[in-house]
Structure formats: C-alpha cells, structure tokens
Amino acid sequence: MPGKKKMRTRRAKLDSTQPTTAVNLKDLAETLGLSSTTVSLVLNHSPIANSIPARTKRRIFSLAKKLHYHPNFVARSLRAKRSYTIGVMVPEVSEGYEAMVLSGIEDFLLQEGYFYFVVSHRHRRDLIEEYPHLLLARSIEGLIAVDTPCGRNLPVPVVAVSGHREVERVTNIVLDHDKAAALAVGHLFDLGHRKIALIKGQSFSSDTEVRWASLRLAMSARGLPLETLLTAQLEGDTPSPQLGYLATKKILAAGLSFTALIAFNDVSAIGAIRALREAGFRVPEDVSVVGFDDIQSAAFQNPALTTIRQPLWEMGQLAAETVLRRIAKGASAPYSRTLMVEPKLVVRESTAPAPRELPTVSERPSAALVGNG
Amino acid sequence: MPGKKKMRTRRAKLDSTQPTTAVNLKDLAETLGLSSTTVSLVLNHSPIANSIPARTKRRIFSLAKKLHYHPNFVARSLRAKRSYTIGVMVPEVSEGYEAMVLSGIEDFLLQEGYFYFVVSHRHRRDLIEEYPHLLLARSIEGLIAVDTPCGRNLPVPVVAVSGHREVERVTNIVLDHDKAAALAVGHLFDLGHRKIALIKGQSFSSDTEVRWASLRLAMSARGLPLETLLTAQLEGDTPSPQLGYLATKKILAAGLSFTALIAFNDVSAIGAIRALREAGFRVPEDVSVVGFDDIQSAAFQNPALTTIRQPLWEMGQLAAETVLRRIAKGASAPYSRTLMVEPKLVVRESTAPAPRELPTVSERPSAALVGNG
DNA sequence: CCGTATTACTAAATCGCATTACTAAATCGT
DNA sequence: ACGATTTAGTAATGCGATTTAGTAATACGG
C-alpha cells in the first residue's frame, strides 16, 4: 500500500513533461517508505536518530543525494527562526572596490551555509535609511555595510567595512590609515620627493576624512608642509578615473610645481596620470603617482600603478566572519568596536626617484607625449 | 476574557529586558479582539474584506502601524510559495564583466521588489550542478546564469546571459557575435590591416566558440586568411590580463609578423598590449589592438582601448526583466529562446592605420619602450 | 518469565501567514 | 413576513521542516 502511494508521487513527476518541482521531505519519506520524522532526524544527524541502523541511514542519504534533496530553507527558517541569510549594503556594485569586498564576503558566507542579499544605494539618503528595514523584513540575521554610513541600533549585528566610526553596536573593519599614509609618504620621501600633491576623496566616502588626517600626520612627521595649492578633492557621485583627472587638472592649474602625487584611490590615480601626461609630464620620470587600494587593474596600467594595497578581499572575508561570529554569540554579547587590517606598499612603475629639477608645465613641449604613452 | 489574554501577551513583551521580538498577526488580532483572518484580510486589502466596516479597518491599520507590524516574510513565502527572490549564478564576482551585469540585474530587480542571491562557482563542475538546487531550496522564483552552462530543466524560469545555447526552457541573452566580429575586423580592415592576430577565449567560457566562429566568418568575408601561427588561446581559470599577456607572447614567439590583434576581451587585450610593448612594439603605431566588452577601465588604459562594446549593464537589466516576465506569465507560457543585443564599436586609441611596412620584433631595439609607455 | 531497556521507528504540534469554507446576525425586496 | 442577500466576521487547513512525545517490537537481566 505504501508502495502504491510512493509510485504515484514519483511517477507524476517523472511522467510530466513539465520540469520537476523541488523534492521535499515528504517525497523522500514516501519514496523510502519511512516517515518524514525519521528522514529529517537522520539527515540532520540528530542524536535522537542514533538508534536508526546504518543501513537505513545510508538509504536515506543516498536517495537524498540522488534526488538533489535540499531542505526548504523557507520552511526551515520559519520553524527555526533562523534565515541563514545576511544583508550587504554597498554604494554600488562597481568594477573595483566593492567587487573585491563582495567576493571575500561571499567566499566565507557560502562556505558557512549562509546566503546574502546585496543592495546598492548609490549614496541616496532615503535608500540608506530604507534598505536596512527592507532587509530586516526579510529576516536577515546580520548586516554588512560596505563604505556606507550605516543605520544605528538595528536588532541584528552590524559590521561596517570602511564605515564611519563610532556607531553604537557596529563593528568596524578599517584599514590602518596611519600606517597606510606613512607608507605612501615614506616611499615618496625616500625617493627624494619633497613637493607632494594630494587628492582627497569625496565627502560622502567614509574613508575620506581619516585618510586625509593620516596623510597630514605622515606629511608633518617627515617635515613636509601641506600646501593648499597642491590639494584637490574628488567631486562626483560615481567613481571614475574622470574624477581624478579633473582634480589633477585643478592642481595643475594652480601652477605650483610638484614631483609626486598621492591619489585618494587607484581609480583616481589612473585619471591623475592621464591629466599629468596631457600636461606634458612623464610618469614616473617627472612626477611619481601613488594610488590606494590595489584594484586588479592597477597592476596592468601603464605604467603599472604603485599603490597602497588595501586587502579588500580579506576585509570582506573578515567582515563575513565577524558577522557570523556575532550572530553565533547572540545579540547581547560583547563585540569589538574596531578591527584593523594592514596596508601594504606595492611598488610598481608609477613612482621613481624625484627629478633633480622641479618640473614645470611651461618648460616642456606639452604635445610631446599626448595621446601616446 | 479576550482582554485578559491580550494583556498577558503584550505584558510579557514589555516586561522583558530582552529586545522585543517582532509583532505577529496573532498579537495584532488578540490585541484588537479580532481573528487573525480578519486582520490578514484587511491588511492585504483583500476584496473579501469589503464587508468589513471602515472603522474596524482603521483600527487594524493604526495598531499595525503603531506596533510596527511587518508580516513575516519567511512565513509568507512559505505559504504563498513566492519568495520575491531570484538566484544569480556567476563564475565569480570579478572586477569586470560580472560586476557590470550584476549591476544591471540589481537595478531592475530591486525596483520591482525582488531581491537576489549571488553564488559564484569558479567554474567548478560540482558547484555548477549543486548551486541551482541550493538556490531552489531557498525558493528562488527564477534563475539568471551569467556566463555559466546552466542546469537544464529547473522548475523555475532560467535566463542565461552569454550562456551556452540551445538548452531546453532557457532564454538566452547573447551578443550578436557576427555583428561584433564584423565590427572588429571591419574596423581594422578599413585601417589597412591585413595581418591580424587573434586571441581565443578559454574553452569553458560560453562565448568562446561562437565568437571564434563569427571572427572566422568576418575574416573570410574580407578575404583574410586565418593563420594558425597568428592565433593563441587563453589558458587559466581566473580571468586576468596575465592570460592575454601569455597568449600574445606565444603568438610573438611564433615569429609571424602582424599589424593588428583582436583579443578575446578587454582584460586580455590589456595583457596583450603589455606583451607587445615588452617585445618592442608601439601600440597603436606598430600594432593595433581591439578588445571586447568595454569594461570600465578600458577607457582609461593607456592607450585607451578600442573595443567592441558589449552592453553588459543592459544585458543584466534585460535578463532581470525577462526572468520577471517569465515568472509572471507562469512556467508553461511560451518564452523566447534567444534575445540578441547589439554590439557597438568604440574607437579609442589602441588602433591606428596599419604601418607601411610590417613591423618585426628584430628590427627594433626592444628596450626602448619597456617600462614606460 | 517478568519487567526494564533498547531499537526502530511514527503521530502530531508548531512556526506565521494566507486562504477556503463557513456562520450568525442584520437588512432587503416583494 | 419570509427567503435572499449583505454584513461582519470566524474556524480550519496547509505551506515544509523540526521537534516533542510517544509506540510497538524485540532483547536482556535476574
């Protein structure tokens, strides 16, 4: 009699030209001639299933594998009140920064059986406010905010990657900016550079102020003054080399000569190099350029970019690990406010010893190197 | 009597020092002295609730708002068998191709109230097999497979972006490769190039064979022979300019001279340029290079890359739109097998008229341009 | 050979919501 | 005034997995 029933169920699925609907516990149980309780207990390695003979267990496992059975997460979540899902907020899914962080997050999360929702807010205030609630309504167990001023006081653990500091109950994963700045400035200083231009990030970027402060500190530690005329800020919402290009143009227009430039990140460094070349400077012979981040394409720029590597993938990984740990420990458990990761100087081809004489725009034929590297 | 019950429920929550657990339908109903059916019907604006007087409705809505009631998404999904979630499979969350497609997918999906899970398989066969089932277990309503040979016969609509063709019940979103190849070859031909080297994609990439066939077609249409010695294939799992670099090295080593190179994609084109330079060729004066895709950094290479733009963002957008449409129509509805998108030639700086004489490696001092562009 | 333990399971309740099928009372048309 | 309709709801079922509380059947100790 149970045989008949099982045949019908399976047959219906096999006969159909329609695609098979996902297998569920009951299907399994009926096919095996067991109760769904037994199957569930065995599949979950419950100690209560100790008494089930190995043979039966094997039968269960092998059929489950054969039919690609995976417990319905929605049902499981409902019952267990756990969603095994976390939310990730990013400014956008760009080609550079976020992709690397996401990749790190994903690797860790999937390996732990968690999935994640990504939402990108494009710096829109209303979305930054709204998304955490939308995610919460979907029962996320934790939230990772990448480069995003994240909502305070959410009922789940929040980990910020390069977020603004000092938000209650948020673990911050940040680069050691002081060390990063010291690395950049020190490298140029050691190459003999004394006139260094700086490009500051957009005001909405959470790294901007800290990195700027660290840069000033590192400069003054080497006795280098900070010339306002050698300074410009990125302007524009969507990150693109164009922003660095325009910022560099502005510095060049100010007329003060310099032998090195530290950009806010690699993307803007790429634009900066282009602006410098258009103005007739060779990089790195006349002007050295240092970026931040070490995005994948930094190594394949021409010249390859010297940069301060921000371990983005590892930061994503660490963020995921931290959220999961905080989830496991429970909401009331203590948590670290800040986790610092180490920057690394990656010397490539965009930096060189400072030239003997300060290069100026007027001195050299500006057409010489334009349009070709 | 109902009063007593409701007091107990609410009180328990208010007394607790633990964070309040979310309000549910039953809480609401009991507090209001109504059945959960009524409350549910009203909150969902069901026509069946037409007969409920406005006063009662108002009471329900206002209490719901006051207690911040949000229906439990998990329970709702289980019951309604709708998760408003779709799955996205990608080879990996890289900096280039996938990020753009994902971005397009996300824009459309979020705007329609859908969320998505991303999983990356890194070309591992077992993961490619297993992930669709894992996603299904999470009740996805549809699947987008980006550059992934996707599982056949799933119980939800599947849309493949640049997937392998001719899979049952899968809508394919593909570039018009014939047009793309004609654009690339035609552009170089018009510039006077007759000796064109080609880099073929990795065998696991779904675009590889079609693009190759189109390229051969386009070549022969112009009367250009396809020299095996001017041909190399990318080798390696993780996309990186390094692969293009090595492939180009191999072509150079073969010794046959050429004035132009068509790479499989922008990433490999970047590597190709580097290899050409190391061998002493100027790009584009000696050798022109054309890429495919038009990833963001293509425009900011030096020289800026001439490329065949694949509208990646739009493809993501279209994929999302198509999945949602197929979901709305139901599984048995007819669907388009293939949706073609148009390539566009983007002329930048990596292509130029063919030089008078065929350049050869031995003719020029190979150190001249190394390390600087 | 009786009572307890163990083995090998199963029935039923539960998670929160949606939905189908009702009901009891009031109102209406003729 | 009596059946029909409308009004204002409620009870019961099910989505799929987990979990608690069981139950037969056999084994074992004394």
JSON list of C-alpha atoms in Angstrom, two decimals, chain B residues 14 16 34 38 44 55 61 65 102 153 167 231-232 234-235 242 248 253 256 270 280 322:
[
{"chain": "B", "resi": 14, "resn": "LEU", "atom": "CA", "xyz": [7.02, 44.84, 27.55]},
{"chain": "B", "resi": 16, "resn": "SER", "atom": "CA", "xyz": [11.29, 41.71, 29.15]},
{"chain": "B", "resi": 34, "resn": "LEU", "atom": "CA", "xyz": [-10.42, 40.05, 16.25]},
{"chain": "B", "resi": 38, "resn": "THR", "atom": "CA", "xyz": [-9.86, 39.38, 9.59]},
{"chain": "B", "resi": 44, "resn": "ASN", "atom": "CA", "xyz": [-3.77, 42.72, 2.44]},
{"chain": "B", "resi": 55, "resn": "ARG", "atom": "CA", "xyz": [-13.91, 51.82, 11.37]},
{"chain": "B", "resi": 61, "resn": "PHE", "atom": "CA", "xyz": [-4.22, 49.72, 10.29]},
{"chain": "B", "resi": 65, "resn": "LYS", "atom": "CA", "xyz": [1.45, 50.95, 12.31]},
{"chain": "B", "resi": 102, "resn": "LEU", "atom": "CA", "xyz": [25.15, 42.27, -11.69]},
{"chain": "B", "resi": 153, "resn": "ASN", "atom": "CA", "xyz": [15.05, 21.55, -16.68]},
{"chain": "B", "resi": 167, "resn": "VAL", "atom": "CA", "xyz": [19.28, 24.46, -23.51]},
{"chain": "B", "resi": 231, "resn": "THR", "atom": "CA", "xyz": [46.35, 32.50, -33.13]},
{"chain": "B", "resi": 232, "resn": "ALA", "atom": "CA", "xyz": [46.50, 31.65, -29.45]},
{"chain": "B", "resi": 234, "resn": "LEU", "atom": "CA", "xyz": [43.71, 31.99, -23.26]},
{"chain": "B", "resi": 235, "resn": "GLU", "atom": "CA", "xyz": [44.68, 29.46, -20.66]},
{"chain": "B", "resi": 242, "resn": "GLN", "atom": "CA", "xyz": [48.21, 37.89, -17.48]},
{"chain": "B", "resi": 248, "resn": "THR", "atom": "CA", "xyz": [50.36, 37.21, -27.01]},
{"chain": "B", "resi": 253, "resn": "ALA", "atom": "CA", "xyz": [57.22, 33.64, -30.36]},
{"chain": "B", "resi": 256, "resn": "LEU", "atom": "CA", "xyz": [54.99, 35.66, -38.00]},
{"chain": "B", "resi": 270, "resn": "ILE", "atom": "CA", "xyz": [45.35, 44.84, -21.67]},
{"chain": "B", "resi": 280, "resn": "GLY", "atom": "CA", "xyz": [59.35, 46.48, -28.60]},
{"chain": "B", "resi": 322, "resn": "THR", "atom": "CA", "xyz": [12.97, 38.68, -18.78]}
]
